[in-house]
Coordinates of N, CA and C in Angstrom, one line a residue:
X235 N -8.5 -28.1 20.1 CA -9.4 -27.5 19.0 C -9.3 -28.5 17.8
X236 N -10.4 -28.6 17.2 CA -10.5 -29.5 16.0 C -10.5 -28.7 14.7
X237 N -9.6 -29.1 13.8 CA -9.5 -28.5 12.5 C -10.2 -29.4 11.5
X238 N -11.2 -28.8 10.8 CA -11.9 -29.6 9.7 C -11.5 -29.0 8.4
X239 N -11.1 -29.8 7.5 CA -10.7 -29.4 6.1 C -11.7 -30.1 5.2
X240 N -12.4 -29.3 4.4 CA -13.4 -29.8 3.5 C -13.6 -28.9 2.2
X241 N -14.3 -29.4 1.3 CA -14.7 -28.6 0.1 C -15.7 -27.5 0.5
X242 N -15.6 -26.4 -0.2 CA -16.6 -25.3 0.0 C -18.0 -25.7 -0.5
X243 N -19.0 -25.1 0.1 CA -20.3 -25.2 -0.4 C -20.9 -23.8 -0.8
X244 N -21.9 -23.8 -1.5 CA -22.5 -22.5 -1.9 C -22.9 -21.7 -0.7
X245 N -23.3 -22.3 0.4 CA -23.7 -21.6 1.6 C -22.5 -21.0 2.3
X246 N -21.2 -21.4 1.9 CA -20.0 -20.8 2.5 C -19.5 -19.6 1.8
X247 N -20.0 -19.2 0.7 CA -19.5 -18.2 -0.2 C -19.3 -16.9 0.6
X248 N -20.3 -16.4 1.2 CA -20.2 -15.1 1.9 C -19.1 -15.1 3.0
X249 N -19.1 -16.2 3.7 CA -18.0 -16.3 4.8 C -16.6 -16.4 4.2
X250 N -16.5 -17.0 3.0 CA -15.2 -17.1 2.4 C -14.8 -15.8 1.8
X251 N -15.7 -15.0 1.2 CA -15.4 -13.7 0.7 C -15.0 -12.8 1.8
X252 N -15.6 -12.9 3.0 CA -15.2 -12.1 4.1 C -13.8 -12.5 4.6
X253 N -13.6 -13.7 4.6 CA -12.2 -14.2 5.0 C -11.2 -13.7 4.0
X254 N -11.4 -13.8 2.7 CA -10.5 -13.3 1.7 C -10.1 -11.8 2.0
X255 N -11.2 -11.0 2.2 CA -10.9 -9.6 2.4 C -10.1 -9.4 3.7
X256 N -10.4 -10.1 4.8 CA -9.7 -9.9 6.0 C -8.2 -10.3 5.8
X257 N -7.9 -11.5 5.2 CA -6.5 -11.9 5.1 C -5.7 -11.1 4.1
X258 N -6.3 -10.8 3.0 CA -5.6 -10.1 1.9 C -5.3 -8.7 2.4
X259 N -6.2 -8.0 3.0 CA -6.0 -6.7 3.6 C -4.9 -6.7 4.6
X260 N -4.9 -7.7 5.5 CA -3.9 -7.9 6.5 C -2.5 -8.1 5.9
X261 N -2.5 -9.0 4.8 CA -1.2 -9.3 4.1 C -0.6 -8.0 3.6
X262 N -1.5 -7.2 2.9 CA -1.0 -5.9 2.3 C -0.4 -5.0 3.4
X263 N -1.1 -5.0 4.5 CA -0.7 -4.1 5.6 C 0.7 -4.6 6.1
X264 N 0.8 -5.9 6.3 CA 2.1 -6.4 6.9 C 3.2 -6.3 5.9
X265 N 2.9 -6.3 4.6 CA 3.9 -6.1 3.5 C 4.3 -4.6 3.3
X266 N 3.5 -3.8 4.0 CA 3.8 -2.3 3.9 C 3.3 -1.7 2.6
X267 N 2.2 -2.4 2.0 CA 1.7 -1.9 0.7 C 0.2 -1.7 0.8
X268 N -0.3 -1.4 2.0 CA -1.7 -1.2 2.3 C -2.3 -0.1 1.5
X269 N -1.5 0.9 1.0 CA -2.0 2.0 0.3 C -2.4 1.6 -1.2
X270 N -2.1 0.4 -1.6 CA -2.4 0.0 -3.0 C -3.8 -0.6 -3.0
X271 N -4.8 0.3 -2.8 CA -6.2 -0.2 -2.7 C -6.7 -0.9 -3.9
X272 N -6.3 -0.4 -5.1 CA -6.7 -1.0 -6.3 C -6.2 -2.4 -6.4
X273 N -4.9 -2.6 -6.0 CA -4.3 -4.0 -6.0 C -5.0 -4.9 -5.0
X274 N -5.3 -4.4 -3.9 CA -6.1 -5.2 -2.9 C -7.4 -5.7 -3.5
X275 N -8.1 -4.8 -4.1 CA -9.4 -5.1 -4.7 C -9.3 -6.1 -5.8
X276 N -8.2 -5.9 -6.6 CA -7.9 -6.9 -7.7 C -7.6 -8.3 -7.2
X277 N -6.8 -8.3 -6.1 CA -6.5 -9.6 -5.5 C -7.7 -10.3 -4.9
X278 N -8.5 -9.6 -4.2 CA -9.8 -10.1 -3.7 C -10.7 -10.6 -4.8
X279 N -10.8 -9.8 -5.8 CA -11.7 -10.2 -7.0 C -11.2 -11.5 -7.6
X280 N -9.9 -11.6 -7.8 CA -9.3 -12.8 -8.4 C -9.7 -14.1 -7.5
X281 N -9.6 -13.9 -6.2 CA -9.9 -15.0 -5.3 C -11.4 -15.4 -5.5
X282 N -12.3 -14.3 -5.5 CA -13.7 -14.6 -5.7 C -14.0 -15.3 -7.0
X283 N -13.2 -14.9 -8.1 CA -13.4 -15.6 -9.4 C -13.0 -17.1 -9.3
X284 N -11.8 -17.3 -8.7 CA -11.4 -18.7 -8.5 C -12.4 -19.6 -7.8
X285 N -13.0 -19.0 -6.7 CA -14.0 -19.7 -5.9 C -15.2 -20.0 -6.8
X286 N -15.6 -19.0 -7.5 CA -16.8 -19.1 -8.4 C -16.5 -20.2 -9.5
X287 N -15.3 -20.3 -10.0 CA -15.0 -21.3 -11.0 C -15.0 -22.7 -10.4
X288 N -14.6 -22.8 -9.1 CA -14.6 -24.1 -8.4 C -16.0 -24.5 -8.3
X289 N -16.9 -23.7 -7.7 CA -18.3 -24.1 -7.4 C -19.0 -24.3 -8.7
X290 N -18.8 -23.5 -9.7 CA -19.5 -23.7 -11.0 C -19.1 -25.0 -11.7
X291 N -17.9 -25.4 -11.6 CA -17.4 -26.6 -12.3 C -17.3 -27.8 -11.4
X292 N -17.8 -27.7 -10.1 CA -17.7 -28.7 -9.1 C -16.3 -29.2 -8.9
X293 N -15.3 -28.3 -8.9 CA -13.9 -28.6 -8.6 C -13.1 -29.0 -9.8
X294 N -13.6 -28.9 -11.0 CA -12.9 -29.3 -12.2 C -11.9 -28.2 -12.7
X295 N -12.4 -26.9 -12.7 CA -11.5 -25.8 -13.2 C -10.6 -25.2 -12.1
X296 N -11.1 -25.2 -10.9 CA -10.4 -24.8 -9.7 C -10.8 -25.7 -8.7
X297 N -10.0 -26.0 -7.7 CA -10.3 -26.9 -6.6 C -9.9 -26.3 -5.3
X298 N -10.9 -25.9 -4.5 CA -10.6 -25.3 -3.2 C -10.8 -26.3 -2.1
X299 N -10.0 -26.1 -1.0 CA -10.3 -26.7 0.3 C -10.3 -25.6 1.3
X300 N -11.2 -25.7 2.3 CA -11.3 -24.7 3.3 C -11.1 -25.3 4.7
X301 N -10.5 -24.6 5.5 CA -10.3 -25.1 6.9 C -11.2 -24.4 7.8
X302 N -11.9 -25.1 8.7 CA -12.8 -24.6 9.7 C -12.3 -24.9 11.1
X303 N -12.5 -24.0 12.0 CA -12.2 -24.3 13.4 C -13.1 -23.4 14.2
X304 N -13.8 -24.0 15.2 CA -14.7 -23.3 16.1 C -15.7 -22.5 15.3
X305 N -16.3 -23.1 14.3 CA -17.4 -22.5 13.5 C -17.0 -21.3 12.6
X306 N -15.7 -21.2 12.3 CA -15.3 -20.1 11.4 C -14.2 -20.6 10.4
X307 N -14.1 -20.0 9.3 CA -13.1 -20.3 8.3 C -11.8 -19.7 8.8
X308 N -10.8 -20.6 8.8 CA -9.4 -20.2 9.3 C -8.4 -20.4 8.3
X309 N -8.7 -21.0 7.1 CA -7.7 -21.1 6.1 C -8.3 -21.6 4.8
X310 N -7.6 -21.3 3.7 CA -8.0 -21.8 2.3 C -6.7 -22.2 1.6
X311 N -6.9 -23.1 0.6 CA -5.9 -23.5 -0.4 C -6.7 -23.9 -1.6
X312 N -6.1 -23.7 -2.8 CA -6.7 -24.1 -4.0 C -5.7 -24.5 -5.1
X313 N -6.1 -25.2 -6.1 CA -5.2 -25.5 -7.2 C -6.0 -25.4 -8.5
X314 N -5.2 -25.2 -9.5 CA -5.8 -25.1 -10.9 C -4.7 -24.8 -11.9
X315 N -5.1 -24.4 -13.1 CA -4.1 -24.2 -14.1 C -3.2 -23.1 -13.7
X316 N -1.9 -23.2 -14.1 CA -0.9 -22.2 -13.7 C -1.3 -20.9 -14.4
X317 N -0.9 -19.8 -13.7 CA -1.3 -18.4 -14.1 C -0.5 -18.0 -15.3
X318 N -1.0 -17.0 -16.0 CA -0.2 -16.5 -17.1 C 1.1 -15.9 -16.7
X319 N 1.2 -15.3 -15.5 CA 2.5 -14.8 -15.0 C 3.5 -16.0 -14.9
X320 N 3.1 -17.1 -14.3 CA 4.0 -18.3 -14.2 C 4.3 -18.8 -15.6
X321 N 3.3 -18.9 -16.4 CA 3.6 -19.4 -17.8 C 4.6 -18.6 -18.6
X322 N 4.3 -17.3 -18.6 CA 5.2 -16.4 -19.4 C 6.6 -16.2 -18.8
X323 N 6.6 -16.2 -17.4 CA 7.9 -15.9 -16.7 C 8.8 -17.1 -16.8
X324 N 8.3 -18.3 -17.0 CA 9.1 -19.5 -17.1 C 9.4 -20.0 -18.5
X325 N 9.1 -19.1 -19.5 CA 9.2 -19.5 -20.9 C 8.3 -20.7 -21.2
X326 N 7.2 -20.8 -20.6 CA 6.2 -21.8 -20.8 C 6.6 -23.2 -20.3
X327 N 7.6 -23.2 -19.5 CA 8.1 -24.5 -18.9 C 7.0 -25.1 -17.9
X328 N 6.2 -24.2 -17.3 CA 5.2 -24.7 -16.4 C 3.8 -24.6 -16.8
X329 N 3.6 -24.4 -18.1 CA 2.3 -24.2 -18.7 C 1.3 -25.2 -18.3
X330 N 1.7 -26.5 -18.3 CA 0.7 -27.6 -18.0 C 0.9 -28.1 -16.6
X331 N 1.5 -27.4 -15.8 CA 1.7 -27.8 -14.4 C 0.6 -27.2 -13.5
X332 N 0.1 -27.9 -12.6 CA -1.0 -27.4 -11.7 C -0.3 -26.4 -10.7
X333 N -1.0 -25.3 -10.6 CA -0.5 -24.3 -9.6 C -1.3 -24.4 -8.3
X334 N -0.6 -24.4 -7.2 CA -1.3 -24.4 -5.9 C -1.2 -22.9 -5.4
X335 N -2.3 -22.4 -5.0 CA -2.4 -21.0 -4.5 C -3.5 -20.8 -3.5
X336 N -3.7 -19.5 -3.3 CA -4.7 -19.1 -2.4 C -4.5 -19.7 -1.0
X337 N -3.3 -19.9 -0.6 CA -2.9 -20.5 0.7 C -3.0 -19.3 1.7
X338 N -4.2 -19.2 2.3 CA -4.4 -18.1 3.3 C -4.8 -18.7 4.6
X339 N -4.2 -18.1 5.7 CA -4.5 -18.5 7.0 C -4.9 -17.2 7.8
X340 N -5.9 -17.4 8.7 CA -6.4 -16.2 9.5 C -5.2 -15.6 10.2
X341 N -5.1 -14.3 10.2 CA -3.9 -13.6 10.8 C -3.6 -14.0 12.3
X342 N -4.7 -14.3 13.0 CA -4.5 -14.6 14.4 C -4.1 -16.0 14.7
X343 N -4.0 -16.8 13.6 CA -3.7 -18.2 13.8 C -2.5 -18.7 13.1
X344 N -1.6 -17.8 12.7 CA -0.4 -18.2 12.0 C 0.4 -19.0 13.0
X345 N 1.2 -20.0 12.4 CA 2.1 -20.8 13.2 C 1.4 -21.9 14.0
X346 N 0.2 -22.3 13.7 CA -0.5 -23.3 14.4 C -0.7 -24.6 13.6
X347 N -0.1 -24.6 12.4 CA -0.2 -25.8 11.6 C -1.3 -25.9 10.6
X348 N -2.1 -24.8 10.5 CA -3.2 -24.8 9.6 C -2.7 -24.9 8.2
X349 N -1.8 -24.1 7.8 CA -1.2 -24.1 6.5 C -0.6 -25.5 6.1
X350 N 0.1 -26.0 7.0 CA 0.7 -27.4 6.8 C -0.4 -28.4 6.6
X351 N -1.4 -28.3 7.4 CA -2.5 -29.3 7.2 C -3.2 -29.1 5.8
X352 N -3.4 -27.9 5.4 CA -4.0 -27.6 4.1 C -3.1 -28.1 3.0
X353 N -1.8 -27.9 3.1 CA -0.8 -28.4 2.1 C -0.9 -29.9 2.0
X354 N -0.9 -30.6 3.2 CA -1.0 -32.0 3.2 C -2.3 -32.5 2.5
X355 N -3.4 -31.9 2.7 CA -4.6 -32.2 2.1 C -4.6 -32.0 0.6
X356 N -4.1 -30.9 0.2 CA -4.1 -30.7 -1.3 C -3.1 -31.6 -2.0
X357 N -2.0 -31.9 -1.3 CA -1.0 -32.8 -1.9 C -1.6 -34.2 -2.1
X358 N -2.3 -34.7 -1.1 CA -3.0 -36.0 -1.2 C -4.1 -35.9 -2.3
X359 N -4.8 -34.8 -2.4 CA -5.7 -34.7 -3.5 C -5.1 -34.8 -4.9
X360 N -3.9 -34.1 -5.0 CA -3.2 -34.1 -6.3 C -2.7 -35.5 -6.6
X361 N -2.2 -36.2 -5.6 CA -1.7 -37.6 -5.8 C -2.9 -38.5 -6.2
X362 N -4.0 -38.3 -5.6 CA -5.2 -39.1 -5.9 C -5.6 -38.9 -7.4
X363 N -5.4 -37.7 -7.9 CA -5.7 -37.3 -9.3 C -4.6 -37.7 -10.3
X364 N -3.6 -38.3 -9.8 CA -2.5 -38.8 -10.6 C -1.6 -37.6 -11.1
X365 N -1.6 -36.5 -10.4 CA -0.7 -35.4 -10.7 C 0.6 -35.5 -9.9
X366 N 1.7 -35.4 -10.6 CA 3.0 -35.6 -10.0 C 3.8 -34.3 -9.8
X367 N 3.4 -33.2 -10.3 CA 4.1 -32.0 -10.2 C 3.2 -30.8 -9.9
X368 N 3.7 -29.9 -9.1 CA 2.9 -28.7 -8.9 C 3.9 -27.5 -8.9
X369 N 3.3 -26.3 -9.0 CA 4.1 -25.1 -8.9 C 3.3 -24.1 -8.0
X370 N 4.0 -23.1 -7.5 CA 3.4 -22.0 -6.7 C 4.3 -20.8 -6.9
X371 N 3.7 -19.6 -6.6 CA 4.5 -18.4 -6.7 C 4.0 -17.4 -5.7
X372 N 4.9 -16.4 -5.5 CA 4.5 -15.4 -4.5 C 5.3 -14.1 -4.8
X373 N 4.7 -13.0 -4.6 CA 5.4 -11.7 -4.6 C 5.4 -11.1 -3.2
X374 N 4.9 -11.8 -2.2 CA 4.9 -11.3 -0.8 C 6.1 -11.8 -0.1
X375 N 6.9 -10.8 0.5 CA 8.1 -11.2 1.2 C 7.9 -12.2 2.3
X376 N 6.9 -12.0 3.1 CA 6.7 -12.9 4.2 C 6.3 -14.3 3.7
X377 N 5.5 -14.4 2.7 CA 5.2 -15.7 2.1 C 6.4 -16.4 1.5
X378 N 7.2 -15.6 0.8 CA 8.5 -16.1 0.2 C 9.4 -16.7 1.2
X379 N 9.5 -16.1 2.4 CA 10.3 -16.7 3.5 C 9.7 -18.1 3.9
X380 N 8.4 -18.2 4.0 CA 7.8 -19.4 4.4 C 8.0 -20.5 3.3
X381 N 7.7 -20.1 2.1 CA 7.9 -21.1 1.0 C 9.3 -21.5 0.8
X382 N 10.3 -20.6 1.0 CA 11.7 -21.0 0.9 C 12.0 -22.0 2.0
X383 N 11.5 -21.7 3.2 CA 11.8 -22.7 4.3 C 11.1 -24.0 4.0
X384 N 9.9 -24.0 3.4 CA 9.2 -25.3 3.2 C 9.7 -26.0 1.9
X385 N 10.0 -25.3 0.9 CA 10.3 -25.9 -0.4 C 11.7 -25.6 -0.9
X386 N 12.5 -24.9 -0.2 CA 13.9 -24.5 -0.7 C 13.9 -23.3 -1.6
X387 N 15.0 -23.1 -2.2 CA 15.1 -21.9 -3.0 C 14.2 -21.9 -4.2
X388 N 13.7 -20.8 -4.6 CA 12.8 -20.7 -5.8 C 13.5 -21.1 -7.0
X389 N 12.8 -21.7 -8.0 CA 13.4 -22.0 -9.3 C 13.5 -20.8 -10.2
X390 N 12.6 -19.9 -10.0 CA 12.6 -18.7 -10.9 C 12.5 -17.5 -9.9
X391 N 13.3 -16.4 -10.1 CA 13.2 -15.2 -9.4 C 13.1 -14.1 -10.4
X392 N 12.0 -13.3 -10.3 CA 11.8 -12.2 -11.2 C 12.2 -11.0 -10.4
X393 N 13.4 -10.6 -10.6 CA 14.0 -9.4 -9.8 C 13.2 -8.1 -10.1
X394 N 12.9 -7.5 -9.0 CA 12.3 -6.1 -9.0 C 11.0 -6.1 -9.8
X395 N 10.3 -7.3 -9.8 CA 9.1 -7.4 -10.6 C 8.0 -6.4 -10.2
X396 N 7.9 -6.2 -8.8 CA 6.8 -5.4 -8.3 C 7.4 -4.0 -7.9
X397 N 8.6 -3.7 -8.2 CA 9.3 -2.4 -7.9 C 10.6 -2.7 -7.3
X398 N 11.4 -1.7 -7.0 CA 12.7 -1.9 -6.5 C 12.8 -2.7 -5.3
X399 N 13.5 -3.8 -5.3 CA 13.6 -4.7 -4.2 C 12.4 -5.6 -3.9
X400 N 11.4 -5.6 -4.8 CA 10.2 -6.4 -4.6 C 10.2 -7.5 -5.7
X401 N 10.7 -8.6 -5.4 CA 10.9 -9.7 -6.3 C 9.6 -10.6 -6.3
X402 N 9.5 -11.4 -7.4 CA 8.5 -12.4 -7.5 C 9.2 -13.8 -7.6
X403 N 8.7 -14.8 -6.9 CA 9.4 -16.1 -6.9 C 8.4 -17.2 -7.3
X404 N 9.0 -18.1 -8.0 CA 8.2 -19.3 -8.5 C 8.9 -20.6 -8.2
X405 N 8.2 -21.5 -7.6 CA 8.7 -22.8 -7.2 C 8.0 -23.9 -8.1
X406 N 8.7 -24.9 -8.4 CA 8.1 -26.1 -9.1 C 8.7 -27.3 -8.4
X407 N 7.8 -28.2 -8.0 CA 8.2 -29.4 -7.2 C 7.5 -30.6 -7.6
X408 N 8.1 -31.7 -7.4 CA 7.5 -33.1 -7.6 C 6.8 -33.4 -6.3
X409 N 5.6 -33.9 -6.4 CA 4.9 -34.3 -5.2 C 5.6 -35.4 -4.4
X410 N 6.2 -36.3 -5.1 CA 6.9 -37.4 -4.4 C 8.1 -36.9 -3.6
X411 N 8.6 -35.7 -3.9 CA 9.7 -35.1 -3.2 C 9.3 -34.2 -2.0
X412 N 7.9 -34.1 -1.9 CA 7.4 -33.1 -0.9 C 6.8 -33.9 0.2
X413 N 7.3 -33.7 1.4 CA 6.7 -34.4 2.6 C 5.3 -34.0 2.9
X414 N 4.5 -35.0 3.2 CA 3.2 -34.7 3.7 C 3.2 -34.9 5.2
X415 N 2.9 -33.8 5.9 CA 3.1 -33.9 7.4 C 1.8 -33.4 8.0
X416 N 1.6 -33.9 9.2 CA 0.4 -33.5 10.0 C 0.9 -33.2 11.4
X417 N 0.5 -32.1 11.9 CA 0.9 -31.7 13.3 C 0.0 -32.4 14.3
X418 N 0.6 -33.0 15.3 CA -0.2 -33.7 16.3 C -0.1 -33.1 17.6

């Protein structure tokens, strides 16, 4: 199977919105928080807004990459200014650091290297733009395990941020210290 990673086009918006709903709803179900319908809708709306900012600014305010396989979207990643949650939770230490987010992979295709390929593509993009540092965050337990395996321990942990036992984690890394890998 051939994986294609490219910038989104206006013609892709409907398919990307459908993809966001599928993956975010699945994530909430797997996290055991599917009953938080308002939070699901808020998360989906924020992704729609990020995509709109990308397309409207031609990648200057937000920058998306989408992965296609067999005629369908199978993954997304984006970068842009760090969120207010990251800024405030780190005492403004990461205010001017680019945040990488919206790392989403189709639920049926986890573990096939799509996320790693998207990461490599966004890291190369950041390098080409002269950016040396990035940050990312997650409140999802499954994603936290993946990011800890990929990037090591989080630099900031907001204990019980989303409720008892539901922490939020923030990582900050130098691009030069982050391997760029491709699955062959």
